């Protein structure tokens, strides 16, 4: 956009330009705004942005532009922002230097820091390495904050218009940085405008979910550039064509261009245009017709430039053409003719002067027109020019050209370098693509490249796709030849086991680690054996073998320490801390974890895991506020290291949401799990959505069952989602009176959890049982006697399961607080079911005692909602026992909590308990001489159903004696001799309706 083409007029866009100028606030010297522009390729987005640029410049704004390029699987992270930083460094070097002192991470994105440079080894061998800081991991949070701070600081010097073009080609990291900038307000006068090709964003395009999230941001304005009208096309054609055209020729352009401004421009520039002319119908043919007007040297220049992509530096293009025999004069003449023909235009290529095709489709058309042999030779020339580092370029570029040139060895090395570079700047998604590309090119040889396989698996796990990492390592294990070194097999076995700890798998990691240890010699001690012992300890812990886990982890710590690998020793210490927690020694676990955190230093991986584990210990002992704080700290460090979707970061975010739910901060649950403005992997999005389900169910939200259905396909990947879906489904189906659906969902979930977590779900069964029995109890009074007996029998089966649970585990100790609360609650719900079903009902005193225990257990746990729900049901039991004052007090307390949480189903239950619910519709049609109270109408309705006084009392949580008094009053008011007659009279007089 620094070189404008004034030949194409801006027509038919006045209203759109006015909207764009208004939304972007470019005319306001203090204005700040964000705008997203979509439209088909060639429809006129860039021309519209050029007009906006003119307005911005006239208003005194500095315009900086960043472009995304189509590198396919070799995308360079943050490329458009590198271009923007380069321009700002040229225009405002003092501002960039000042901000870089506070946020040094932004230096990594400066163009000169991202090119390959030639270095000579002591032996005199030329090696290509990345400039400055190759071994450091950039902090993503510092990088994002630094870019934000730089834009603000620059805008305080001069208002800015920042344009990002072609976001459909943006890499994952650039998309996330854009999400950050969109979501976080810019206080200084910065207008941020981003464009993308809407016709390129197909169903599986990585930008598609991001666009959906961006559309929810209230501060982001969206504009769509549609086709030009026929009248506008006519004006444009006449302005572009040097000679008058017949109406037939104009109509031909209109019909073929279909309102696309770029098509119009290309068609209008053709010679010999007539209605009878045979013209190609697709864009590539149109572009190649224009190319025919160039002489052979110019076509060679344009063809060579197309191999580089949309833009190329002058030096690189000159080197490539020189390799094919063109001299400097041919290059200059060819470039001049291509520029004059509006095919190429002068443009900066990174920090170097260069050229760009006026449209990306033009570059693609030229490239596609090259013969296969021409393409291969040109790609080879690019490899030669880039390989020694004397011409600035990136490893991603080198990998792209080497692969196309069939220079597999160079492509493998460059792809590996590109993966390493992506990991250094916190872009695991791109790193995984580069590593896997290298593995694909290695073919059968990939099986022995265990280091590369492990790197790819690590990147996939960090990117939030542990399941794919397991599949990758499994495939390479199968490919590993029998002649491969035993250490190679051991490393792959360990990589597979380690990846399995963060996803559901159909194999036992303990088998893998046992086999790996058998392959690694005990003597001499080695780093590989120490690592194997650590992963073996994790496998033992996975099996709840605390003694075996402690022994293996202790051996790993000792060996790693003796060999001088402190990071590995700290990682093994985390397993010892987990063992202490599982053994009921939370204080010991906390002490160990705090020691690891104090020694972590720059070891970000260990720091994140230690924070996560420390939060988990606090969660287990009921210190949910501390747990939430620590989980969010772990999440922040995970995001800062560029791995927001890694297992530790994702789980920290999810369980922070669970802690907020227990604490009664339901709005915070929704905020924590909201992924608006982000592009999470599908599994991560489903996991976070599942955490919010209990809030949706607790508030009675209509869409909760749809959200459960959306999460359910991911059950086999993570058992935690099964639990979260089930708790929400039981309450939702139960609140709607669909007990069969609640029971079936419960049973299906238990079967799934047994398969995924064999032997590990005893207390989870108790929790789900308590919820299911509670919903059954709430609805059983409205059922027939035989149906009540059937549901009561189901409750008895759950009571038997509770007894088995209590006999198999100890519920004492701080770490058992949650299991103990649900066990006590389950017993209270079973007694409540018996009472309301009138099947071996307990005494009212026994019922009150059980619900007092439930309230106390959840108060000890600190579960705000379940305390209120237990208080509600205790109040009902107290009503039945004749202790009305205390019942009213509990109703008031529980109602206050329910209102704060906006828990509508609980509020409805409270209205029933308080006697204010009901069948008030009957009051609308009273008999002229009969007036019944709301309670009397409620009791009369149950009398008409044939219920006994005892059954009515249990359903309404009032004493049988109180029911008897009400029935006597009803008979007297209606003048009825008996219960059946009273129902008949009430129906005739409109007091009772069926």
Coordinates of C-alpha atoms in Angstrom, one line a residue, residues 44-494:
X44 CA -12.0 -4.2 -4.1
X45 CA -10.9 -4.5 -0.5
X46 CA -7.4 -3.2 -1.2
X47 CA -8.7 -0.3 -3.3
X48 CA -11.1 0.7 -0.4
X49 CA -8.2 0.5 2.0
X50 CA -6.1 2.7 -0.2
X51 CA -8.9 5.3 -0.1
X52 CA -9.0 5.0 3.7
X53 CA -5.3 5.4 3.8
X54 CA -5.6 8.7 1.9
X55 CA -8.1 9.9 4.4
X56 CA -6.0 8.8 7.3
X57 CA -2.9 10.6 5.9
X58 CA -5.0 13.7 5.3
X59 CA -6.1 13.5 8.9
X60 CA -2.5 13.3 10.1
X61 CA -2.3 9.6 10.8
X62 CA 0.8 7.5 10.3
X63 CA -0.2 4.4 8.2
X64 CA 1.6 1.1 8.8
X65 CA 0.7 -2.1 6.9
X66 CA 1.3 -5.8 7.5
X67 CA 0.7 -8.5 5.0
X68 CA 0.1 -12.3 5.5
X69 CA 1.6 -14.6 2.9
X70 CA 0.5 -18.0 1.7
X71 CA 3.4 -20.2 2.9
X72 CA 1.1 -23.2 3.4
X73 CA 2.5 -25.5 6.1
X74 CA 5.7 -23.3 6.3
X75 CA 4.0 -20.2 7.7
X76 CA 6.3 -17.8 9.6
X77 CA 4.7 -16.9 12.9
X78 CA 3.7 -13.2 13.3
X79 CA 4.9 -12.3 9.8
X80 CA 2.5 -9.3 9.4
X81 CA 3.5 -7.9 12.7
X82 CA 7.2 -8.2 11.8
X83 CA 6.5 -6.0 8.8
X84 CA 4.6 -3.5 11.0
X85 CA 7.5 -3.4 13.5
X86 CA 10.0 -2.8 10.7
X87 CA 8.0 0.2 9.5
X88 CA 7.6 1.6 13.0
X89 CA 11.3 1.2 13.6
X90 CA 12.0 3.2 10.4
X91 CA 9.5 5.9 11.3
X92 CA 9.8 6.0 15.1
X93 CA 13.0 4.3 16.1
X94 CA 13.1 6.0 19.5
X95 CA 9.6 4.8 20.4
X96 CA 10.5 1.2 19.4
X97 CA 13.7 1.3 21.4
X98 CA 11.8 2.7 24.5
X99 CA 9.1 0.0 24.4
X100 CA 11.6 -2.7 23.7
X101 CA 13.4 -1.9 27.0
X102 CA 10.2 -2.8 28.9
X103 CA 9.1 -5.6 26.5
X104 CA 12.2 -7.2 25.0
X105 CA 10.2 -9.9 23.4
X106 CA 9.2 -7.6 20.6
X107 CA 12.8 -7.4 19.4
X108 CA 12.4 -11.0 18.2
X109 CA 9.8 -9.9 15.6
X110 CA 11.9 -7.1 14.1
X111 CA 12.6 -8.1 10.5
X112 CA 16.4 -8.2 10.9
X113 CA 16.0 -10.7 13.7
X114 CA 14.1 -13.2 11.6
X115 CA 16.4 -13.9 8.7
X116 CA 19.1 -16.5 8.2
X117 CA 22.6 -15.2 8.4
X118 CA 25.9 -16.8 7.3
X119 CA 28.2 -17.9 10.2
X120 CA 31.5 -19.8 9.9
X121 CA 32.3 -22.6 12.3
X122 CA 35.8 -23.1 13.7
X123 CA 36.4 -25.7 11.0
X124 CA 35.5 -23.1 8.4
X125 CA 32.2 -24.8 7.4
X126 CA 29.3 -22.3 6.5
X127 CA 26.3 -22.9 8.7
X128 CA 22.9 -21.2 8.6
X129 CA 21.6 -20.2 12.0
X130 CA 19.0 -17.7 13.3
X131 CA 20.3 -14.4 14.6
X132 CA 20.3 -13.6 18.3
X133 CA 18.9 -15.6 21.1
X134 CA 18.3 -18.9 19.3
X135 CA 18.0 -20.9 22.5
X136 CA 15.6 -18.6 24.4
X137 CA 11.9 -19.0 24.5
X138 CA 10.0 -15.8 23.8
X139 CA 7.3 -14.9 26.3
X140 CA 4.0 -14.7 24.4
X141 CA 2.3 -12.6 27.1
X142 CA 5.2 -10.1 27.0
X143 CA 5.1 -10.2 23.2
X144 CA 1.4 -9.5 23.0
X145 CA 1.6 -6.8 25.7
X146 CA 4.6 -5.3 24.0
X147 CA 2.9 -5.0 20.6
X148 CA -0.1 -3.4 22.3
X149 CA 2.2 -1.0 24.2
X150 CA 4.1 -0.2 21.1
X151 CA 1.0 0.8 19.1
X152 CA -0.2 2.9 22.0
X153 CA 3.1 4.6 22.5
X154 CA 3.5 5.3 18.7
X155 CA 0.0 6.7 18.5
X156 CA 0.8 9.1 21.3
X157 CA 3.5 10.5 19.0
X158 CA 1.3 10.4 15.9
X159 CA -2.2 8.8 15.5
X160 CA -2.0 5.5 13.7
X161 CA -3.8 3.5 11.1
X162 CA -2.7 -0.1 11.3
X163 CA -3.8 -2.3 8.4
X164 CA -3.4 -6.1 8.3
X165 CA -4.1 -7.5 4.8
X166 CA -5.0 -11.1 3.9
X167 CA -5.8 -12.4 7.3
X168 CA -7.0 -15.6 5.7
X169 CA -3.3 -16.5 5.3
X170 CA -2.3 -15.4 8.8
X171 CA -0.7 -18.0 10.9
X172 CA -2.2 -19.2 14.2
X173 CA 0.0 -17.0 16.3
X174 CA -0.9 -13.9 14.3
X175 CA -4.6 -14.7 14.6
X176 CA -4.3 -15.0 18.3
X177 CA -2.4 -11.7 18.6
X178 CA -5.2 -10.1 16.5
X179 CA -7.7 -11.5 18.9
X180 CA -5.8 -10.0 21.8
X181 CA -5.7 -6.6 20.2
X182 CA -9.4 -6.7 19.2
X183 CA -10.4 -7.8 22.7
X184 CA -8.2 -5.3 24.6
X185 CA -9.1 -1.6 24.0
X186 CA -6.5 0.7 22.7
X187 CA -6.7 3.9 24.6
X188 CA -4.4 5.9 22.3
X189 CA -5.7 6.9 18.8
X190 CA -5.1 3.6 16.9
X191 CA -7.3 2.5 14.1
X192 CA -6.8 -1.2 13.5
X193 CA -8.3 -2.5 10.2
X194 CA -8.0 -6.2 9.1
X195 CA -9.0 -7.6 5.7
X196 CA -9.5 -11.2 4.6
X197 CA -10.9 -13.1 1.6
X198 CA -14.3 -14.4 2.6
X199 CA -14.4 -16.8 -0.4
X200 CA -11.2 -18.5 0.8
X201 CA -12.6 -19.2 4.3
X202 CA -14.1 -22.6 3.6
X203 CA -15.7 -24.8 6.2
X204 CA -12.4 -26.2 7.5
X205 CA -10.3 -23.1 7.1
X206 CA -8.5 -22.2 10.4
X207 CA -9.8 -18.6 10.3
X208 CA -13.5 -19.7 10.3
X209 CA -13.9 -20.3 14.0
X210 CA -11.8 -17.3 14.8
X211 CA -14.1 -15.1 12.7
X212 CA -17.1 -16.5 14.6
X213 CA -15.5 -15.5 17.9
X214 CA -14.5 -12.1 16.6
X215 CA -18.0 -11.4 15.5
X216 CA -19.1 -11.6 19.2
X217 CA -16.8 -8.8 20.3
X218 CA -18.9 -5.7 20.8
X219 CA -16.0 -3.3 20.1
X220 CA -15.2 -4.8 16.7
X221 CA -17.0 -3.4 13.6
X222 CA -17.5 -5.8 10.6
X223 CA -17.9 -4.7 7.0
X224 CA -18.5 -6.9 4.0
X225 CA -17.4 -5.7 0.5
X226 CA -19.9 -7.0 -2.0
X227 CA -19.9 -7.0 -5.8
X228 CA -20.3 -3.7 -7.6
X229 CA -23.6 -2.8 -9.2
X230 CA -23.9 -2.9 -13.0
X231 CA -24.0 0.9 -13.0
X232 CA -20.8 1.1 -11.1
X233 CA -19.1 -1.4 -13.4
X234 CA -20.1 0.7 -16.4
X235 CA -18.5 3.8 -14.8
X236 CA -15.4 1.9 -14.0
X237 CA -15.0 0.4 -17.4
X238 CA -15.3 3.7 -19.2
X239 CA -12.8 5.3 -16.8
X240 CA -10.3 2.5 -17.3
X241 CA -10.3 1.9 -21.0
X242 CA -8.3 4.3 -23.1
X243 CA -10.6 4.1 -26.1
X244 CA -14.4 4.2 -26.3
X245 CA -16.1 0.8 -26.0
X246 CA -19.3 -0.4 -27.7
X247 CA -22.2 -1.3 -25.5
X248 CA -21.7 -4.9 -26.5
X249 CA -18.1 -4.8 -25.2
X250 CA -19.2 -3.2 -21.9
X251 CA -22.0 -5.8 -21.5
X252 CA -19.4 -8.5 -22.1
X253 CA -17.3 -7.2 -19.3
X254 CA -20.3 -6.8 -17.0
X255 CA -21.4 -10.3 -17.5
X256 CA -17.9 -11.8 -17.1
X257 CA -16.8 -9.6 -14.2
X258 CA -19.8 -10.4 -12.1
X259 CA -19.2 -7.2 -10.1
X260 CA -15.6 -8.1 -9.2
X261 CA -13.5 -4.9 -9.4
X262 CA -10.3 -6.8 -10.2
X263 CA -12.0 -8.8 -13.0
X264 CA -13.3 -5.5 -14.4
X265 CA -9.9 -4.0 -14.3
X266 CA -8.3 -7.0 -16.0
X267 CA -10.9 -7.3 -18.7
X268 CA -10.9 -3.6 -19.4
X269 CA -7.1 -3.7 -19.9
X270 CA -7.2 -6.3 -22.6
X271 CA -6.6 -5.4 -26.2
X272 CA -9.0 -6.4 -29.0
X273 CA -11.9 -6.7 -26.6
X274 CA -15.1 -7.4 -28.4
X275 CA -18.3 -9.3 -27.9
X276 CA -17.2 -11.9 -30.3
X277 CA -13.7 -12.4 -28.8
X278 CA -13.0 -15.7 -27.2
X279 CA -12.0 -14.9 -23.6
X280 CA -11.2 -17.2 -20.8
X281 CA -13.8 -17.3 -18.1
X282 CA -11.7 -17.8 -15.0
X283 CA -9.3 -15.4 -13.4
X284 CA -6.1 -17.3 -14.2
X285 CA -6.8 -17.1 -17.9
X286 CA -7.5 -13.4 -17.7
X287 CA -4.3 -12.8 -15.9
X288 CA -2.3 -14.8 -18.4
X289 CA -3.7 -12.9 -21.3
X290 CA -2.2 -9.7 -19.8
X291 CA 1.0 -11.6 -19.3
X292 CA 1.2 -12.3 -23.1
X293 CA 1.9 -8.6 -23.6
X294 CA 5.3 -8.9 -22.0
X295 CA 8.4 -9.9 -23.9
X296 CA 10.4 -13.0 -23.0
X297 CA 12.9 -11.4 -20.5
X298 CA 10.0 -9.8 -18.6
X299 CA 8.0 -13.1 -18.5
X300 CA 11.1 -14.8 -17.1
X301 CA 11.3 -12.1 -14.4
X302 CA 7.6 -12.4 -13.6
X303 CA 7.7 -16.2 -13.6
X304 CA 10.7 -16.3 -11.3
X305 CA 9.0 -13.8 -9.0
X306 CA 5.8 -16.0 -8.8
X307 CA 7.9 -18.9 -7.5
X308 CA 8.7 -16.8 -4.4
X309 CA 5.0 -16.1 -3.7
X310 CA 3.3 -12.7 -3.8
X311 CA 6.4 -10.7 -3.0
X312 CA 10.1 -11.1 -3.3
X313 CA 13.2 -9.0 -2.4
X314 CA 15.2 -7.5 -5.2
X315 CA 18.4 -9.3 -4.2
X316 CA 16.8 -12.7 -4.0
X317 CA 15.2 -12.3 -7.3
X318 CA 18.4 -11.1 -8.9
X319 CA 20.3 -14.1 -7.5
X320 CA 17.7 -16.5 -8.8
X321 CA 17.7 -15.0 -12.3
X322 CA 21.4 -14.8 -12.5
X323 CA 21.5 -18.6 -11.9
X324 CA 19.4 -19.0 -15.0
X325 CA 21.6 -16.8 -17.1
X326 CA 19.9 -13.5 -17.0
X327 CA 22.1 -10.4 -16.4
X328 CA 21.3 -7.3 -14.5
X329 CA 20.2 -5.4 -17.6
X330 CA 17.6 -8.1 -18.4
X331 CA 16.4 -7.9 -14.8
X332 CA 16.0 -4.1 -14.8
X333 CA 14.2 -4.1 -18.2
X334 CA 12.0 -7.0 -17.3
X335 CA 11.0 -5.4 -14.0
X336 CA 10.4 -2.0 -15.7
X337 CA 8.0 -3.6 -18.2
X338 CA 6.3 -5.7 -15.5
X339 CA 5.7 -2.6 -13.4
X340 CA 4.5 -0.6 -16.3
X341 CA 2.1 -3.3 -17.2
X342 CA 0.7 -3.2 -13.6
X343 CA 1.7 -6.8 -12.9
X344 CA 4.4 -6.0 -10.4
X345 CA 4.8 -3.0 -8.1
X346 CA 7.7 -1.8 -6.0
X347 CA 7.2 -3.1 -2.5
X348 CA 9.3 -3.8 0.6
X349 CA 10.0 -7.5 1.1
X350 CA 10.6 -7.5 4.8
X351 CA 13.4 -5.1 5.5
X352 CA 14.6 -5.3 1.9
X353 CA 13.5 -3.5 -1.2
X354 CA 11.6 -5.7 -3.5
X355 CA 8.5 -6.3 -5.6
X356 CA 5.0 -7.6 -5.2
X357 CA 2.3 -8.8 -7.5
X358 CA -0.6 -6.4 -7.6
X359 CA -2.9 -9.3 -6.6
X360 CA -2.1 -12.7 -5.1
X361 CA -4.2 -14.4 -7.7
X362 CA -2.0 -13.0 -10.3
X363 CA 1.0 -14.6 -8.7
X364 CA -0.8 -17.9 -8.5
X365 CA -1.9 -17.8 -12.1
X366 CA 1.6 -17.1 -13.3
X367 CA 3.1 -19.8 -11.1
X368 CA 0.5 -22.4 -12.4
X369 CA 1.4 -21.5 -16.0
X370 CA 5.0 -22.5 -15.5
X371 CA 6.0 -25.9 -16.8
X372 CA 6.9 -28.5 -14.1
X373 CA 10.6 -28.4 -15.1
X374 CA 10.6 -24.6 -14.9
X375 CA 9.2 -24.6 -11.5
X376 CA 11.7 -27.2 -10.2
X377 CA 14.7 -25.2 -11.6
X378 CA 13.5 -22.0 -10.1
X379 CA 12.8 -23.5 -6.7
X380 CA 16.3 -25.0 -6.9
X381 CA 17.7 -21.6 -7.6
X382 CA 15.9 -20.2 -4.6
X383 CA 17.3 -23.0 -2.4
X384 CA 20.8 -22.2 -3.6
X385 CA 20.3 -18.5 -2.9
X386 CA 18.8 -19.0 0.6
X387 CA 20.8 -22.0 1.9
X388 CA 24.1 -20.2 2.7
X389 CA 22.4 -17.3 4.5
X390 CA 23.9 -14.6 2.4
X391 CA 20.5 -13.6 1.1
X392 CA 18.0 -12.8 3.9
X393 CA 15.3 -15.3 4.2
X394 CA 13.6 -17.6 6.7
X395 CA 13.9 -21.3 7.4
X396 CA 10.2 -21.6 6.4
X397 CA 10.9 -20.1 3.0
X398 CA 13.9 -22.4 2.5
X399 CA 11.8 -25.4 3.4
X400 CA 9.1 -24.5 1.0
X401 CA 11.5 -24.1 -1.9
X402 CA 13.6 -27.1 -1.1
X403 CA 10.5 -29.3 -1.0
X404 CA 9.2 -28.0 -4.3
X405 CA 12.7 -28.5 -5.8
X406 CA 12.8 -32.1 -4.5
X407 CA 15.8 -31.3 -2.4
X408 CA 14.6 -33.5 0.4
X409 CA 17.6 -33.3 2.7
X410 CA 17.6 -29.5 2.7
X411 CA 13.8 -29.4 3.1
X412 CA 14.0 -31.7 6.1
X413 CA 16.7 -29.7 7.8
X414 CA 14.9 -26.4 7.0
X415 CA 11.6 -27.7 8.2
X416 CA 13.2 -28.8 11.4
X417 CA 14.8 -25.4 11.9
X418 CA 11.5 -23.8 11.1
X419 CA 9.8 -25.9 13.8
X420 CA 12.5 -25.0 16.3
X421 CA 12.1 -21.3 15.5
X422 CA 8.3 -21.6 15.9
X423 CA 8.7 -23.2 19.3
X424 CA 11.1 -20.4 20.4
X425 CA 8.6 -17.7 19.7
X426 CA 5.8 -19.7 21.3
X427 CA 3.9 -21.0 18.3
X428 CA 3.5 -24.8 18.9
X429 CA 0.8 -25.2 16.2
X430 CA 3.2 -24.0 13.5
X431 CA 6.0 -26.0 15.0
X432 CA 4.0 -29.2 14.8
X433 CA 3.3 -28.6 11.2
X434 CA 7.0 -28.1 10.4
X435 CA 8.1 -31.1 12.3
X436 CA 5.5 -33.4 10.7
X437 CA 6.3 -32.1 7.3
X438 CA 9.9 -33.1 8.0
X439 CA 8.8 -36.5 9.1
X440 CA 6.7 -37.0 6.0
X441 CA 9.6 -36.2 3.8
X442 CA 11.8 -38.6 5.7
X443 CA 9.5 -41.4 4.8
X444 CA 10.7 -44.8 6.2
X445 CA 13.8 -43.1 7.6
X446 CA 11.5 -41.2 10.0
X447 CA 11.2 -44.3 12.2
X448 CA 14.8 -43.9 13.4
X449 CA 14.6 -40.1 13.8
X450 CA 13.3 -40.5 17.3
X451 CA 14.4 -37.0 18.4
X452 CA 12.3 -35.4 15.6
X453 CA 9.3 -37.6 16.4
X454 CA 9.6 -36.6 20.1
X455 CA 9.8 -33.0 19.1
X456 CA 6.7 -33.3 17.0
X457 CA 4.8 -35.1 19.8
X458 CA 5.8 -32.4 22.3
X459 CA 4.6 -29.7 19.9
X460 CA 1.3 -31.4 19.4
X461 CA 0.8 -31.8 23.1
X462 CA 1.6 -28.1 23.7
X463 CA -0.8 -27.2 20.9
X464 CA -3.6 -29.1 22.7
X465 CA -3.7 -32.3 20.6
X466 CA -2.2 -35.0 22.8
X467 CA -4.4 -37.6 21.1
X468 CA -2.7 -36.9 17.8
X469 CA 0.7 -37.0 19.5
X470 CA -0.1 -40.5 20.7
X471 CA -1.1 -41.6 17.2
X472 CA 2.0 -40.1 15.7
X473 CA 4.4 -41.9 18.1
X474 CA 2.4 -45.1 17.8
X475 CA 2.8 -45.1 14.1
X476 CA 6.5 -44.5 14.3
X477 CA 6.9 -47.3 16.8
X478 CA 5.3 -49.7 14.3
X479 CA 7.7 -48.5 11.7
X480 CA 10.8 -48.9 13.8
X481 CA 13.0 -51.7 12.3
X482 CA 14.1 -54.6 14.5
X483 CA 17.7 -53.5 13.9
X484 CA 17.2 -50.0 15.4
X485 CA 19.1 -49.3 18.6
X486 CA 17.2 -50.4 21.7
X487 CA 17.6 -46.8 23.1
X488 CA 15.6 -45.6 20.1
X489 CA 12.7 -48.0 20.9
X490 CA 12.9 -47.0 24.5
X491 CA 12.6 -43.3 23.7
X492 CA 9.6 -43.8 21.5
X493 CA 7.9 -46.0 24.2
X494 CA 8.5 -43.2 26.7

